PDB file of C-alpha atoms in Angstrom:
ATOM      1  CA  MET A   1      49.143 -30.947 -29.194  1.00 79.00           C
ATOM      2  CA  THR A   2      48.091 -28.541 -26.459  1.00 91.00           C
ATOM      3  CA  LYS A   3      50.204 -25.416 -26.354  1.00 96.00           C
ATOM      4  CA  ASN A   4      51.276 -23.699 -23.155  1.00 97.00           C
ATOM      5  CA  ARG A   5      49.893 -20.170 -23.087  1.00 98.00           C
ATOM      6  CA  VAL A   6      52.411 -17.430 -22.246  1.00 98.00           C
ATOM      7  CA  PHE A   7      51.522 -13.924 -21.058  1.00 98.00           C
ATOM      8  CA  ILE A   8      54.198 -11.203 -21.336  1.00 97.00           C
ATOM      9  CA  VAL A   9      54.340  -8.206 -18.992  1.00 97.00           C
ATOM     10  CA  ASP A  10      56.922  -5.608 -19.988  1.00 96.00           C
ATOM     11  CA  ASP A  11      56.664  -1.841 -20.254  1.00 93.00           C
ATOM     12  CA  HIS A  12      58.565  -1.843 -23.538  1.00 93.00           C
ATOM     13  CA  PHE A  13      56.365  -2.697 -26.521  1.00 95.00           C
ATOM     14  CA  VAL A  14      59.382  -3.761 -28.572  1.00 95.00           C
ATOM     15  CA  VAL A  15      60.391  -6.300 -25.919  1.00 94.00           C
ATOM     16  CA  ARG A  16      56.865  -7.751 -25.803  1.00 96.00           C
ATOM     17  CA  GLN A  17      56.815  -8.024 -29.596  1.00 97.00           C
ATOM     18  CA  GLY A  18      60.286  -9.582 -29.785  1.00 96.00           C
ATOM     19  CA  LEU A  19      59.524 -12.174 -27.115  1.00 96.00           C
ATOM     20  CA  SER A  20      56.209 -12.925 -28.834  1.00 97.00           C
ATOM     21  CA  LEU A  21      57.940 -13.627 -32.140  1.00 97.00           C
ATOM     22  CA  ILE A  22      60.413 -16.000 -30.486  1.00 97.00           C
ATOM     23  CA  ILE A  23      57.844 -17.792 -28.312  1.00 97.00           C
ATOM     24  CA  ASN A  24      55.311 -18.264 -31.117  1.00 97.00           C
ATOM     25  CA  GLN A  25      57.930 -20.132 -33.163  1.00 97.00           C
ATOM     26  CA  GLU A  26      57.933 -22.942 -30.599  1.00 97.00           C
ATOM     27  CA  GLU A  27      55.643 -25.912 -31.209  1.00 96.00           C
ATOM     28  CA  ASP A  28      54.439 -26.141 -27.628  1.00 97.00           C
ATOM     29  CA  LEU A  29      54.095 -22.421 -26.797  1.00 97.00           C
ATOM     30  CA  GLU A  30      51.842 -19.547 -27.830  1.00 97.00           C
ATOM     31  CA  VAL A  31      51.575 -15.996 -26.569  1.00 97.00           C
ATOM     32  CA  SER A  32      48.080 -15.481 -25.184  1.00 96.00           C
ATOM     33  CA  GLY A  33      48.480 -11.792 -24.421  1.00 96.00           C
ATOM     34  CA  GLY A  34      50.567  -9.057 -22.980  1.00 96.00           C
ATOM     35  CA  ALA A  35      50.492  -5.920 -20.890  1.00 95.00           C
ATOM     36  CA  GLY A  36      52.668  -2.863 -20.483  1.00 93.00           C
ATOM     37  CA  ASP A  37      51.826  -1.976 -16.893  1.00 91.00           C
ATOM     38  CA  GLU A  38      50.767  -3.553 -13.625  1.00 90.00           C
ATOM     39  CA  PRO A  39      47.064  -2.517 -13.613  1.00 90.00           C
ATOM     40  CA  GLU A  40      46.522  -3.854 -17.153  1.00 91.00           C
ATOM     41  CA  ALA A  41      48.373  -7.060 -16.278  1.00 93.00           C
ATOM     42  CA  LEU A  42      46.373  -7.690 -13.085  1.00 90.00           C
ATOM     43  CA  GLU A  43      43.098  -7.714 -14.944  1.00 87.00           C
ATOM     44  CA  ALA A  44      44.314  -9.751 -17.908  1.00 91.00           C
ATOM     45  CA  LEU A  45      46.198 -12.403 -15.930  1.00 90.00           C
ATOM     46  CA  VAL A  46      43.221 -13.265 -13.760  1.00 83.00           C
ATOM     47  CA  ALA A  47      40.870 -13.329 -16.760  1.00 88.00           C
ATOM     48  CA  GLN A  48      43.141 -15.338 -19.080  1.00 90.00           C
ATOM     49  CA  GLN A  49      44.799 -17.709 -16.577  1.00 91.00           C
ATOM     50  CA  PRO A  50      47.855 -18.397 -18.773  1.00 97.00           C
ATOM     51  CA  ASP A  51      50.236 -21.249 -18.036  1.00 97.00           C
ATOM     52  CA  VAL A  52      53.310 -18.995 -17.874  1.00 98.00           C
ATOM     53  CA  ALA A  53      53.828 -15.297 -17.140  1.00 97.00           C
ATOM     54  CA  ILE A  54      57.024 -13.545 -18.177  1.00 97.00           C
ATOM     55  CA  VAL A  55      57.305 -10.429 -16.020  1.00 96.00           C
ATOM     56  CA  ASP A  56      59.693  -7.481 -16.072  1.00 95.00           C
ATOM     57  CA  LEU A  57      60.549  -6.001 -12.666  1.00 91.00           C
ATOM     58  CA  SER A  58      60.230  -2.361 -13.704  1.00 89.00           C
ATOM     59  CA  LEU A  59      56.703  -1.580 -14.832  1.00 90.00           C
ATOM     60  CA  LYS A  60      54.663   1.539 -15.378  1.00 84.00           C
ATOM     61  CA  GLY A  61      52.185   1.889 -12.553  1.00 80.00           C
ATOM     62  CA  GLY A  62      53.796  -0.654 -10.261  1.00 85.00           C
ATOM     63  CA  SER A  63      56.339  -3.332  -9.629  1.00 89.00           C
ATOM     64  CA  GLY A  64      56.832  -6.729 -11.214  1.00 92.00           C
ATOM     65  CA  LEU A  65      57.477  -8.173  -7.766  1.00 92.00           C
ATOM     66  CA  ASP A  66      54.133  -6.841  -6.526  1.00 93.00           C
ATOM     67  CA  LEU A  67      52.468  -8.364  -9.567  1.00 93.00           C
ATOM     68  CA  ILE A  68      54.074 -11.731  -8.849  1.00 94.00           C
ATOM     69  CA  GLN A  69      52.929 -11.563  -5.226  1.00 94.00           C
ATOM     70  CA  TYR A  70      49.395 -10.917  -6.495  1.00 92.00           C
ATOM     71  CA  MET A  71      49.634 -13.909  -8.837  1.00 93.00           C
ATOM     72  CA  ASN A  72      50.813 -16.089  -5.954  1.00 94.00           C
ATOM     73  CA  GLU A  73      47.664 -15.154  -4.054  1.00 93.00           C
ATOM     74  CA  HIS A  74      45.119 -15.223  -6.905  1.00 90.00           C
ATOM     75  CA  ALA A  75      46.563 -17.527  -9.579  1.00 90.00           C
ATOM     76  CA  PRO A  76      49.313 -19.634  -7.968  1.00 93.00           C
ATOM     77  CA  GLN A  77      49.287 -22.201 -10.789  1.00 94.00           C
ATOM     78  CA  ILE A  78      50.830 -19.692 -13.218  1.00 95.00           C
ATOM     79  CA  VAL A  79      54.549 -20.365 -13.717  1.00 96.00           C
ATOM     80  CA  LYS A  80      56.355 -17.071 -13.151  1.00 96.00           C
ATOM     81  CA  VAL A  81      59.538 -16.066 -15.009  1.00 96.00           C
ATOM     82  CA  ILE A  82      61.268 -12.738 -14.422  1.00 94.00           C
ATOM     83  CA  VAL A  83      63.133 -11.057 -17.265  1.00 92.00           C
ATOM     84  CA  SER A  84      64.939  -7.971 -16.055  1.00 89.00           C
ATOM     85  CA  ALA A  85      67.837  -5.618 -16.615  1.00 87.00           C
ATOM     86  CA  HIS A  86      68.359  -5.475 -12.833  1.00 83.00           C
ATOM     87  CA  ASN A  87      71.503  -7.411 -11.977  1.00 84.00           C
ATOM     88  CA  GLU A  88      71.275  -6.965  -8.190  1.00 82.00           C
ATOM     89  CA  PHE A  89      71.306 -10.046  -5.977  1.00 84.00           C
ATOM     90  CA  GLU A  90      68.430  -8.706  -3.862  1.00 87.00           C
ATOM     91  CA  PHE A  91      66.014  -8.847  -6.796  1.00 85.00           C
ATOM     92  CA  ALA A  92      66.944 -12.441  -7.607  1.00 86.00           C
ATOM     93  CA  GLN A  93      66.664 -13.401  -3.943  1.00 90.00           C
ATOM     94  CA  ARG A  94      63.198 -11.846  -3.729  1.00 89.00           C
ATOM     95  CA  ALA A  95      62.189 -13.723  -6.887  1.00 88.00           C
ATOM     96  CA  VAL A  96      63.219 -16.998  -5.256  1.00 89.00           C
ATOM     97  CA  GLU A  97      61.218 -16.093  -2.153  1.00 92.00           C
ATOM     98  CA  LEU A  98      58.189 -15.481  -4.376  1.00 93.00           C
ATOM     99  CA  HIS A  99      58.601 -18.941  -5.981  1.00 92.00           C
ATOM    100  CA  CYS A 100      59.545 -17.714  -9.443  1.00 93.00           C
ATOM    101  CA  PHE A 101      60.649 -20.425 -11.809  1.00 94.00           C
ATOM    102  CA  SER A 102      63.484 -18.386 -13.284  1.00 92.00           C
ATOM    103  CA  TYR A 103      65.216 -14.997 -13.227  1.00 91.00           C
ATOM    104  CA  LEU A 104      66.691 -14.053 -16.601  1.00 89.00           C
ATOM    105  CA  LEU A 105      68.817 -11.002 -17.287  1.00 88.00           C
ATOM    106  CA  LYS A 106      68.182  -8.805 -20.299  1.00 85.00           C
ATOM    107  CA  PRO A 107      71.348  -7.909 -22.184  1.00 76.00           C
TER     108      PRO A 107
END
């Protein structure tokens, strides 16, 4: 069985590790990498070409929305999922405009 590769972009190491543990328990998913800031993520996402990117909105050195815009231009096949603590409608609306698959709220 081919596994879907997931890349996690979040500025909190603990969040990246927690999501990795959960995702790697699924039969059809595997975490292919992660990044804690926008510059690191830009380089890795283009090089790795994962199937899915889970992106936090608030990143060191940039914005998750800017990163998603970059992915739309350079790797549009990557399925984009936002995981954020921001509960404002404007962020979710912008995610829809950027063709994100989902917008999930962190507790």
